[in-house]
XYZ file of C-alpha atoms in Angstrom:
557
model
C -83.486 23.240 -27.679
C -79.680 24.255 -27.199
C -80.350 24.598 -23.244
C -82.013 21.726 -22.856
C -79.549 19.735 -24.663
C -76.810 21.203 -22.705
C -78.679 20.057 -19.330
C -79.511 17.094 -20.407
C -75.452 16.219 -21.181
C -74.217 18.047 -17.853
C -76.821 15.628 -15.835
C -75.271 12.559 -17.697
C -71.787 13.971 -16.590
C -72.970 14.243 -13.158
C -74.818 10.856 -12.969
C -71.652 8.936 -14.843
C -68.174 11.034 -13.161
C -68.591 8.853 -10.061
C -68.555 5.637 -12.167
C -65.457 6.937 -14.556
C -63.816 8.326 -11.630
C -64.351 4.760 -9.975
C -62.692 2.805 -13.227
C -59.619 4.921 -13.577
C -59.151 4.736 -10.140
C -59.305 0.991 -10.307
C -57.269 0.555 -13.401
C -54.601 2.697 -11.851
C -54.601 0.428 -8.933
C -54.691 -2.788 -10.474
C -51.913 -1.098 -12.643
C -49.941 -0.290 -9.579
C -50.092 -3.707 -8.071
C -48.790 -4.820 -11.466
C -45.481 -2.642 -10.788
C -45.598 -3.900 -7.463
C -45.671 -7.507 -8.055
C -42.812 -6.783 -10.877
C -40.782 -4.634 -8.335
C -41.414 -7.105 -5.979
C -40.087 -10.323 -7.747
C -36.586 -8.430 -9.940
C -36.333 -6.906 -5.559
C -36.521 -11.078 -4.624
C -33.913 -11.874 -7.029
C -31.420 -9.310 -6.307
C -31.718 -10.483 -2.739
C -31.006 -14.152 -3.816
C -28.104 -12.905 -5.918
C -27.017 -10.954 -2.215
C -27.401 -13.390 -0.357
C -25.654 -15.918 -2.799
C -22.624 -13.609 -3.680
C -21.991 -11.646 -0.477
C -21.605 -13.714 2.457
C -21.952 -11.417 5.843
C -19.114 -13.741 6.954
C -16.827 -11.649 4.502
C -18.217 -8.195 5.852
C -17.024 -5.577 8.424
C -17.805 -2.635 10.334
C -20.931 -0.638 8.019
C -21.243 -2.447 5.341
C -21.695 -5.509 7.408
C -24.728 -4.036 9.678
C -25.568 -1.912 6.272
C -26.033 -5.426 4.149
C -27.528 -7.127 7.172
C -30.334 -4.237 7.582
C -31.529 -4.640 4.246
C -32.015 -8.027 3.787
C -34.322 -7.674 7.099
C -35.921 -4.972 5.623
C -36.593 -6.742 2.367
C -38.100 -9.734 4.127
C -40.655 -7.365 5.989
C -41.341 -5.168 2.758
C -42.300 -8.574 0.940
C -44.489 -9.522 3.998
C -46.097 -6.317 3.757
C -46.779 -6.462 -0.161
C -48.022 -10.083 0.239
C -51.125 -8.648 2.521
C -51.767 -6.174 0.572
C -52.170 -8.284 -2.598
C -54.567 -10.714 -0.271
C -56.601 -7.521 0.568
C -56.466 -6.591 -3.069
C -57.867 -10.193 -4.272
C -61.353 -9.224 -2.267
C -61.872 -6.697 -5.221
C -63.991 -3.919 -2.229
C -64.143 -0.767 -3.515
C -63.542 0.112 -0.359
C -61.177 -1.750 1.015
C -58.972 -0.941 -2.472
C -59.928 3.146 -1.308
C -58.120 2.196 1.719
C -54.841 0.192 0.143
C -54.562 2.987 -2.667
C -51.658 5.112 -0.387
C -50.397 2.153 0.982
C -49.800 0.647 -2.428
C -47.995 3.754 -3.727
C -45.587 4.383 -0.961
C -45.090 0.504 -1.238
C -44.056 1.177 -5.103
C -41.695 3.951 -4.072
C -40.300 1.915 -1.281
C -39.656 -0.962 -3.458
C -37.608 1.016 -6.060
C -36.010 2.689 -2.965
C -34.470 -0.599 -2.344
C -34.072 -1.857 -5.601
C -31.561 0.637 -6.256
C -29.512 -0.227 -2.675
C -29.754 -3.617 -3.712
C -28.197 -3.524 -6.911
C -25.441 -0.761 -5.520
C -24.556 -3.238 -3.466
C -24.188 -5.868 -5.978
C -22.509 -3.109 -8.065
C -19.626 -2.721 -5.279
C -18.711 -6.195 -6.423
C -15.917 -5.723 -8.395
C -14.140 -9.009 -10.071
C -10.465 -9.361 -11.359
C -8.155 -12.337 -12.555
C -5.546 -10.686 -10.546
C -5.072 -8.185 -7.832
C -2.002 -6.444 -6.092
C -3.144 -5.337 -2.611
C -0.319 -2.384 -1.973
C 0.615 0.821 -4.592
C 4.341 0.870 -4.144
C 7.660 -0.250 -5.804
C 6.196 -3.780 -6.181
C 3.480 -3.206 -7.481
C 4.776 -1.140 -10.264
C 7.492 -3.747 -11.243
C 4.529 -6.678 -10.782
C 2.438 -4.749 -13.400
C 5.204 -3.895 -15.654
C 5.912 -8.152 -15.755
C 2.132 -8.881 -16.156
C 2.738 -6.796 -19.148
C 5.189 -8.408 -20.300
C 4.341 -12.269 -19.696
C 0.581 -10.956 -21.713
C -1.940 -9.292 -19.858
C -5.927 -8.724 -21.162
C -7.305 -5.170 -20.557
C -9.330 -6.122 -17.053
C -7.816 -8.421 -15.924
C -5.557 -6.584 -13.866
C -6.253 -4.016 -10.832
C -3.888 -2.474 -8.231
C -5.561 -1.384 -5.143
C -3.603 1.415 -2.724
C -4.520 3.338 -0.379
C -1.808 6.198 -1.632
C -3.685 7.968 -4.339
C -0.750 8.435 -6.750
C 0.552 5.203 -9.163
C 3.446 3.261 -7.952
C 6.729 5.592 -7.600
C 10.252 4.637 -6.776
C 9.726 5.458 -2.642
C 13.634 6.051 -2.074
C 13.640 9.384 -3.554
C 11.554 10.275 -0.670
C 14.165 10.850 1.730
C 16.471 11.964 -1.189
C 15.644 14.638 -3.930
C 12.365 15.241 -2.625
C 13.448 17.189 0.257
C 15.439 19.043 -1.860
C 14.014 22.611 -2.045
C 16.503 24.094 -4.923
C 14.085 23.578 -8.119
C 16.982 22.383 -10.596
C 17.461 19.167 -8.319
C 14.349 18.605 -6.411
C 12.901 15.365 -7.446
C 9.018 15.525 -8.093
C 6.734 13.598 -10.182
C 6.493 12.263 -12.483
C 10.150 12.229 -12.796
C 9.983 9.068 -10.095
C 7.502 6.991 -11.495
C 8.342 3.162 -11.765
C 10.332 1.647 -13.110
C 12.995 4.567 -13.723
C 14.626 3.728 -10.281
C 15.938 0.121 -12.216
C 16.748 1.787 -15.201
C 13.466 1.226 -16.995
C 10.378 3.509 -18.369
C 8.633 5.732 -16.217
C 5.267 4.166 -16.058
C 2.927 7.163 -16.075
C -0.619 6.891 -15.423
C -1.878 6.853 -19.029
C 0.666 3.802 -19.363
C -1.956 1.391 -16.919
C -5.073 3.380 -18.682
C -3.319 2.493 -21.896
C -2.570 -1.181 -20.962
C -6.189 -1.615 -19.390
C -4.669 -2.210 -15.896
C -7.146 -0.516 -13.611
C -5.390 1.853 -10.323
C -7.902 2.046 -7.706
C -6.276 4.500 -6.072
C -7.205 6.126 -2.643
C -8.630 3.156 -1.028
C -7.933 1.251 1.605
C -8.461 -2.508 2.146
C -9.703 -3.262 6.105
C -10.832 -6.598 5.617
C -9.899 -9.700 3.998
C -11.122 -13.544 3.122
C -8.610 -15.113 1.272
C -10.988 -18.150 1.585
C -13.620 -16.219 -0.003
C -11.516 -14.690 -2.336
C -12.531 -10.773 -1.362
C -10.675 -7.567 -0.125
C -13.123 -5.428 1.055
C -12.242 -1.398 1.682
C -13.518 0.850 4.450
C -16.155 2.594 2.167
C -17.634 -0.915 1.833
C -16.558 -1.777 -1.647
C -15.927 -5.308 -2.349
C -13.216 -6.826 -4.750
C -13.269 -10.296 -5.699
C -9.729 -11.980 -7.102
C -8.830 -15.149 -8.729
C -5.004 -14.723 -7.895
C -3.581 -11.867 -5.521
C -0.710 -10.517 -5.314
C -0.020 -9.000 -1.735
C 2.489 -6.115 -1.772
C 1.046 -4.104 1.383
C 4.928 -3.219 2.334
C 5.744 -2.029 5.638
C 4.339 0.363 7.917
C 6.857 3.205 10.136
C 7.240 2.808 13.763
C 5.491 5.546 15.814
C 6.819 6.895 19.453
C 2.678 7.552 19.547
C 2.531 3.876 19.336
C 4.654 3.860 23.101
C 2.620 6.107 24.324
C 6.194 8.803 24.440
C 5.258 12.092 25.954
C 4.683 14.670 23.814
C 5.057 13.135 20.319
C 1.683 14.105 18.808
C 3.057 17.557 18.680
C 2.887 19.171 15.533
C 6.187 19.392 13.036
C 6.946 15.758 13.849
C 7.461 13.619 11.195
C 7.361 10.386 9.524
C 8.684 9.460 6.134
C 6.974 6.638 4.359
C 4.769 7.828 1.706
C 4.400 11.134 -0.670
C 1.996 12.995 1.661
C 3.970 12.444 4.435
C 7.080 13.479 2.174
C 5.091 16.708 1.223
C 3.604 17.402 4.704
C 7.606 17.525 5.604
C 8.638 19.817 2.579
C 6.097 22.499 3.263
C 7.230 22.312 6.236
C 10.343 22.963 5.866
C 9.807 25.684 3.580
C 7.968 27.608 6.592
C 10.626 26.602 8.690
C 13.654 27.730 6.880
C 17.177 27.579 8.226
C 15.325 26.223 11.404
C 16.384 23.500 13.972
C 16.204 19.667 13.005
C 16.195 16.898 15.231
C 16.655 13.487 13.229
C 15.932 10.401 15.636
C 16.990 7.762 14.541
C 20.684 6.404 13.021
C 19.603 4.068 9.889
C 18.615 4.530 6.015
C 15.952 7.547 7.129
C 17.866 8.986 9.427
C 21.229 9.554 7.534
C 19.402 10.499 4.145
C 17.311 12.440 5.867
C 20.153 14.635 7.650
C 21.797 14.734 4.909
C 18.871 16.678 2.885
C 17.926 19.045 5.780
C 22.113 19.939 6.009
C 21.876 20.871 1.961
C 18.855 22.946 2.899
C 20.693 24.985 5.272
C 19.210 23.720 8.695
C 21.005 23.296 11.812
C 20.440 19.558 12.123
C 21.291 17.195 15.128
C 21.538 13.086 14.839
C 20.232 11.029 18.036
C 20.601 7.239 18.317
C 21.126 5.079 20.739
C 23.171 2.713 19.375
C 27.337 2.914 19.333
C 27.130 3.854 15.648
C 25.299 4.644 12.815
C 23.772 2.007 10.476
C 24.472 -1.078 12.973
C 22.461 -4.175 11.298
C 25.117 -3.347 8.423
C 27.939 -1.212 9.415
C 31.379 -1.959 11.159
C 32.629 0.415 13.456
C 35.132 1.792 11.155
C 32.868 2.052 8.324
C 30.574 4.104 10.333
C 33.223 6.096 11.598
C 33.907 7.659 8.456
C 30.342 8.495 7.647
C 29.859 10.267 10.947
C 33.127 11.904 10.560
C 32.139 12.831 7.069
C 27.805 14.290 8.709
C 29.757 16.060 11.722
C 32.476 17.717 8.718
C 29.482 18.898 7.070
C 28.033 20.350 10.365
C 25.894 17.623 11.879
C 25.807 17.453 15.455
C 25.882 14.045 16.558
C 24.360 12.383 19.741
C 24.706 8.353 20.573
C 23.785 6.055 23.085
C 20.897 7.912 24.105
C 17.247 7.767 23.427
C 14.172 10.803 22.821
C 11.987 10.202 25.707
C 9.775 13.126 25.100
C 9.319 15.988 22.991
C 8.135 19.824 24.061
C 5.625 22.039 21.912
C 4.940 25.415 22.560
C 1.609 26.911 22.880
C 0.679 26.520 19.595
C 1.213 22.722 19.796
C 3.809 22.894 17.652
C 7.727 21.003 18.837
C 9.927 22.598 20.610
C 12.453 20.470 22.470
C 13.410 16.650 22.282
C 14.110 15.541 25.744
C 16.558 12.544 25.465
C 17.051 10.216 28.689
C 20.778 11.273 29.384
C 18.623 14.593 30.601
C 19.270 16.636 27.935
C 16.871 18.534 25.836
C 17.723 19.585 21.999
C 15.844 22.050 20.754
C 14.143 21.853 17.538
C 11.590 23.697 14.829
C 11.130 20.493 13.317
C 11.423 16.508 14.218
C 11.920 13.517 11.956
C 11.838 9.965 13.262
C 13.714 7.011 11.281
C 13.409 4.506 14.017
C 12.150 0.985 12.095
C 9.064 -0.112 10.353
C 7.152 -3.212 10.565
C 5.545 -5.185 7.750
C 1.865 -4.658 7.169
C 0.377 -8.038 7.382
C -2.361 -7.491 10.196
C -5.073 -8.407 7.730
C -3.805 -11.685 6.747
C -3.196 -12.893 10.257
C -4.901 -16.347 10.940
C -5.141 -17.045 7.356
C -1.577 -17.962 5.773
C 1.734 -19.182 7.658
C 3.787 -16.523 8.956
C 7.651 -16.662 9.917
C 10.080 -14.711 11.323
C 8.176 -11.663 11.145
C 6.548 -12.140 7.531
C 4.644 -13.955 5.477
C 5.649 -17.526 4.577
C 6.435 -17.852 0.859
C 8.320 -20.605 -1.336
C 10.877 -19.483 -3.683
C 7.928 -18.558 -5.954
C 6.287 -16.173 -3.052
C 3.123 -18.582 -3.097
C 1.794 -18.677 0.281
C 0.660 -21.310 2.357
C -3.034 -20.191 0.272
C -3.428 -21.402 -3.509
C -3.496 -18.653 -5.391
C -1.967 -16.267 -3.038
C 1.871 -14.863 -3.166
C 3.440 -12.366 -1.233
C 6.749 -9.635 -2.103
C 8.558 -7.465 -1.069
C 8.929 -6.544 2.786
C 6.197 -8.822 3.846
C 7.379 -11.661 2.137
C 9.723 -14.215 4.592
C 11.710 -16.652 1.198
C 14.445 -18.990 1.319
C 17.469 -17.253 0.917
C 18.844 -20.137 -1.803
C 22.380 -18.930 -1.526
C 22.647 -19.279 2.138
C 19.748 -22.372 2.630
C 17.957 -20.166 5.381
C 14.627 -18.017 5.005
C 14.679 -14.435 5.293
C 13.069 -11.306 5.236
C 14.309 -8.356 2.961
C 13.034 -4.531 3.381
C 14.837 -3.040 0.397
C 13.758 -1.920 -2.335
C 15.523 -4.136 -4.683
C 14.134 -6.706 -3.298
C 10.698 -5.423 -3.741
C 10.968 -4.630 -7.415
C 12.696 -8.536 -8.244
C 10.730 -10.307 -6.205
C 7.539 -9.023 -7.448
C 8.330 -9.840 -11.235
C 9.327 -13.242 -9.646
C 5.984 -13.677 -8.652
C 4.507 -12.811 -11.467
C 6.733 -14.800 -13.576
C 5.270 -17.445 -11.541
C 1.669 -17.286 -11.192
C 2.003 -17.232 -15.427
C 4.219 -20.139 -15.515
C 1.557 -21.826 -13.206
C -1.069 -20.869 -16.290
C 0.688 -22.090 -19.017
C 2.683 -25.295 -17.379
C 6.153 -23.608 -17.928
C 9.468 -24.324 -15.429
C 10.830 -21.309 -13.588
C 13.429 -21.200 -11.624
C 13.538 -20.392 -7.892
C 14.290 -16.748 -6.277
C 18.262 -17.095 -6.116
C 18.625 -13.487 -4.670
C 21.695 -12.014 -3.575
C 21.133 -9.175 -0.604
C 22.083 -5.764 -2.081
C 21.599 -2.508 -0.327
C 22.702 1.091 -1.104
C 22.500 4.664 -0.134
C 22.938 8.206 -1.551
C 23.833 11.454 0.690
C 25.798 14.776 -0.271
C 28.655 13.318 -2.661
C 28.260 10.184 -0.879
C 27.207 6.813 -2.754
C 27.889 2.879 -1.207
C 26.827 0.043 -2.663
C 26.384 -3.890 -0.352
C 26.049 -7.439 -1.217
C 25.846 -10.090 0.212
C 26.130 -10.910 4.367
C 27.400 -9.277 6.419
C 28.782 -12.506 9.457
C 32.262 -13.898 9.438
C 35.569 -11.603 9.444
C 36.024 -8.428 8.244
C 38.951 -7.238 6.080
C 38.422 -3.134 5.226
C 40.376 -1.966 2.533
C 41.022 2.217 0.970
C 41.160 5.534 1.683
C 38.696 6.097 4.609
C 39.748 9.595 5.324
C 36.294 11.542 5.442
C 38.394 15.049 4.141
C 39.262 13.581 0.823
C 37.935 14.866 -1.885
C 36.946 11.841 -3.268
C 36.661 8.903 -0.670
C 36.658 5.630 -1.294
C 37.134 2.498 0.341
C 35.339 -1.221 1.790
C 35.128 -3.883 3.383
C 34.733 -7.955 2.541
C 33.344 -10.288 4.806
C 34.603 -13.516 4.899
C 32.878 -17.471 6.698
C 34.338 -20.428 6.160
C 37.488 -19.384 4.507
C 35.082 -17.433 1.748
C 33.543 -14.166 0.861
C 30.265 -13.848 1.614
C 29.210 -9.774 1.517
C 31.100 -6.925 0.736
C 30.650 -2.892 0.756
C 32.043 -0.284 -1.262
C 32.132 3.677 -0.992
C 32.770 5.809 -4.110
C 32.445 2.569 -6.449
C 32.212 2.574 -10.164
C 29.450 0.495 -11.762
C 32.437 -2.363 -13.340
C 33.659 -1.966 -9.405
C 30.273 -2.436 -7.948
C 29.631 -5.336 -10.084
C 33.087 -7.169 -9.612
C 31.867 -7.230 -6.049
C 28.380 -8.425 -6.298
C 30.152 -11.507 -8.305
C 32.542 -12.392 -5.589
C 30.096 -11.890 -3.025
C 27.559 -14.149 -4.866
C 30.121 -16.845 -6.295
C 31.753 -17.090 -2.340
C 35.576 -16.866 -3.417
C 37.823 -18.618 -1.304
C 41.060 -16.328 0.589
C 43.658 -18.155 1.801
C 45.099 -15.150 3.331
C 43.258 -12.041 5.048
C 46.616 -9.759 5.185
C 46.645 -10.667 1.567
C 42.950 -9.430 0.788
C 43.541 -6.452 2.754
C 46.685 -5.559 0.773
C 45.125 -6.402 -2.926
C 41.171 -4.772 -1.542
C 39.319 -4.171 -4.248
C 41.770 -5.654 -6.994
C 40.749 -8.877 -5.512
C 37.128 -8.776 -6.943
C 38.539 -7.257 -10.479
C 39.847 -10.904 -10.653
C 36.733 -12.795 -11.273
């Protein structure tokens, strides 16, 4: 009985596998094309929401051909899934034997894409604001969205440095500075400690929910469209930006000069470059340094290598140092002072090429008088120009810069501009201008800021009144400018470069006023008395007068 019960049950297993075998295999099918149809129609809606959001007008490079590819590719895998589901209808065993492998590499495919699709919707990223640039402005800029009332989001700073803002003067400064008790070094240069104000440490955006996206770099840009888009393809979209991309150093590479892609040549404009130098000169000690170039970076700079004990050499080839600002006789003293202090100093000629030895590293600078200088290390101060390459075609430019108003809107609702990019009317003199200095960076930015809130809430504001100030530290060295510097010149003090404690200036005087003046060795009360005059235009009746009473004259006011 047992045995023949047993066969009996293993024939109805062999007579009915085929048949179960056949249902699972069609309920797993049909279940497939279920997945398929839902992958299919969430896969048509993420394309809609593509091809709505991201137009491939905005795009670039990659991610334009990258976003173009796969809504091509999504058109054909819905083309495809649409004849399989007609093939399906016909309900052939068959026939569904024969779309089983195409339907499951179809399912795979689709979630394949699905997941592209919604990365790229993910590499949308909106803000009510955005600052395009990581320096000195946009530290100050954040600091005054803080202050006028920020939301956590609504903020993000995009630079292409990957450290938060820092005060960038102490570049050529402290940070060359190898002794340990005086090197500067973050975070001890943070924003906004330059001014007088808080360091603003990372944890102080975290904190305030201002979001650093740090390390990235914006290559395209539709101000019409509202989106920055960076080179790894990530999109930002903006209500309001900010643009703060600062300037840029000129390169001898850039003119094609012979030999200057050696190695040990320098530029100073941002922390790596500034560390790239140190370690540098920590391998190179007591070395050889060529500085070329006479202006802010080239007299810090040789003044820092000097302190560290280097054998350093000036070239320029202008007939003194610091031209757009200094006299003659001002500059005198300072290159009295440098060659006291053991810098050798070479003008009126240029550095048409540079030497590297066979390890590519410099050598020589070859000027054009035929000279060659030699050097272990090169540092090149010779200009910058503002970075506003991806906003050509799209806003009014002048001389140089970017068109603002005396709020730094741009010819572009919604759009302002600070800093070194930025071309304002100078209110005090009723002509537009473009600053590169840091102070201007750091007030014009909370100027625009002050602004773009005053636009929210329907409140007055004043327009930029800014009054030109520059300054510079080296050895015991410290000068302070405001002002313009056109008209007559009246210098004034003790200008001899071996006293111990120097100090002396000069006023400049249009139109029977003061309009700029300079001071060496200045107290802060001193410093102040002349940023007054300068900015209130005293009249002088007589210039052998001002020369006699020098600084005296501004403690008046």
């Amino acid at each position: 009985m047992a045995s023949s019960s047993n066969l009996v049950i293993g024939t109805a297993k062999f007579i009915f596998a085929p048949i179960e075998r056949c249902l699972n295999f069609n309920r797993n099918f049909d279940e497939n094309m279920k997945i398929l149809k839902k992958l299919l129609k969430e896969l048509s809606a993420v394309k809609g929401d593509i091809e709505l959001r991201i137009s491939a007008e905005i795009h670039g490079g990659t991610m334009q051909t990258e976003v173009k590819n796969w809504l091509e590719d999504v058109q054909r895998i819905k083309t495809e899934t649409e004849i399989i589901e007609q093939k399906a209808v016909e309900k052939k065993f068959l026939s569904r034997v024969f779309l089983r492998k195409q339907v499951e590499e179809k399912v795979v495919e689709l979630k394949a894409f699905l997941r592209k699709g919604k990365a790229f919707l993910g590499m949308v990223k909106p803000f009510k604001y955005i600052i395009i640039g990581g320096g000195v402005a946009a530290g100050y800029a954040a600091r005054e969205f803080d202050r006028q009332g920020l939301k956590p989001g609504q903020l993000a700073i995009i630079s292409k440095e990957a450290v938060a803002p820092y005060e960038r003067p102490a570049l050529s400064k402290g940070y060359l500075n190898l002794n340990p008790k005086e090197a500067a070094r973050l975070p001890g240069f943070y924003v906004c400690v330059g001014s007088g104000g808080d360091r603003l440490l990372p944890d102080w955006y975290e904190e305030k929910g201002i979001q650093l996206i740090l390390g990235t770099e914006i290559v395209k840009v539709n101000l019409g469209l509202k989106t920055l888009i960076s080179v790894a393809g990530e999109i930002f979209k903006f209500q309001t930006l900010i643009i703060a991309t600062g300037s840029t150093v000129i390169r001898l590479t850039d003119f094609k000069v012979e030999g200057a892609d050696a190695k040990n040549i320098f530029y100073l404009r941002e922390l790596e470059d500034a560390d790239k130098l140190v370690e540098t000169i920590k391998m190179k000690k007591n070395g050889k340094v060529v500085i070329v170039g006479g202006g802010y970076i080239g007299l810090e700079v040789a003044a820092a290598m000097r302190i560290n004990n280097f054998d350093v050499m000036m070239v320029y080839p202008e007939p003194w140092c610091m031209p757009r600002l200094f006299t003659a006789t001002i500059a005198a003293f300072y290159e009295s002072y440098y060659e006291n202090k053991g810098i050798k100093i070479i003008k009126g000629t240029v550095a048409v090429g540079f030497n590297a030895n066979a390890n590519g590293e410099v050598k020589g600078v070859k000027l054009k008088d035929g000279r060659v200088a030699e050097a272990d290390i090169v540092v090149i101060g010779v200009g910058a120009r503002p970075l506003t390459t991806l906003f050509k075609g799209q806003l009014d430019e002048d001389k140089g810069g970017i068109k603002t108003d005396g709020f730094f809107k741009t010819s572009m609702p919604g759009v302002y501009a600070v800093g070194d990019v930025a071309t304002f009317p100078m209110k005090l003199y009723n002509e537009s201008r473009r600053v590169e200095h840091v102070d201007h960076a750091r007030k014009s930015a909370e100027q625009a800021v002050k602004a773009i809130k005053a636009n929210e809430t329907g409140k007055e504001l004043e327009e930029y009144d800014y009054l030109p100030y520059f300054y510079s530290r080296s050895f015991e060295l410290s000068w302070q400018f405001y002002g313009d510097n056109v008209g007559e010149t009246v210098f004034f003090g003790d200008n001899n470069p071996l006293s111990p404690k120097p100090k002396f200036g000069s006023y400049w005087i249009k139109d029977g006023k003061i309009v700029g003046g300079f001071l060496e060795g200045g107290t802060p009360e001193e410093n102040k008395a002349l940023a007054k005059v300068s900015r209130l235009r005293c009249p002088v009746e007589n210039l052998d007068q001002l020369k006699k009473e020098g600084l005296s004259f501004a403690s008046k006011f």
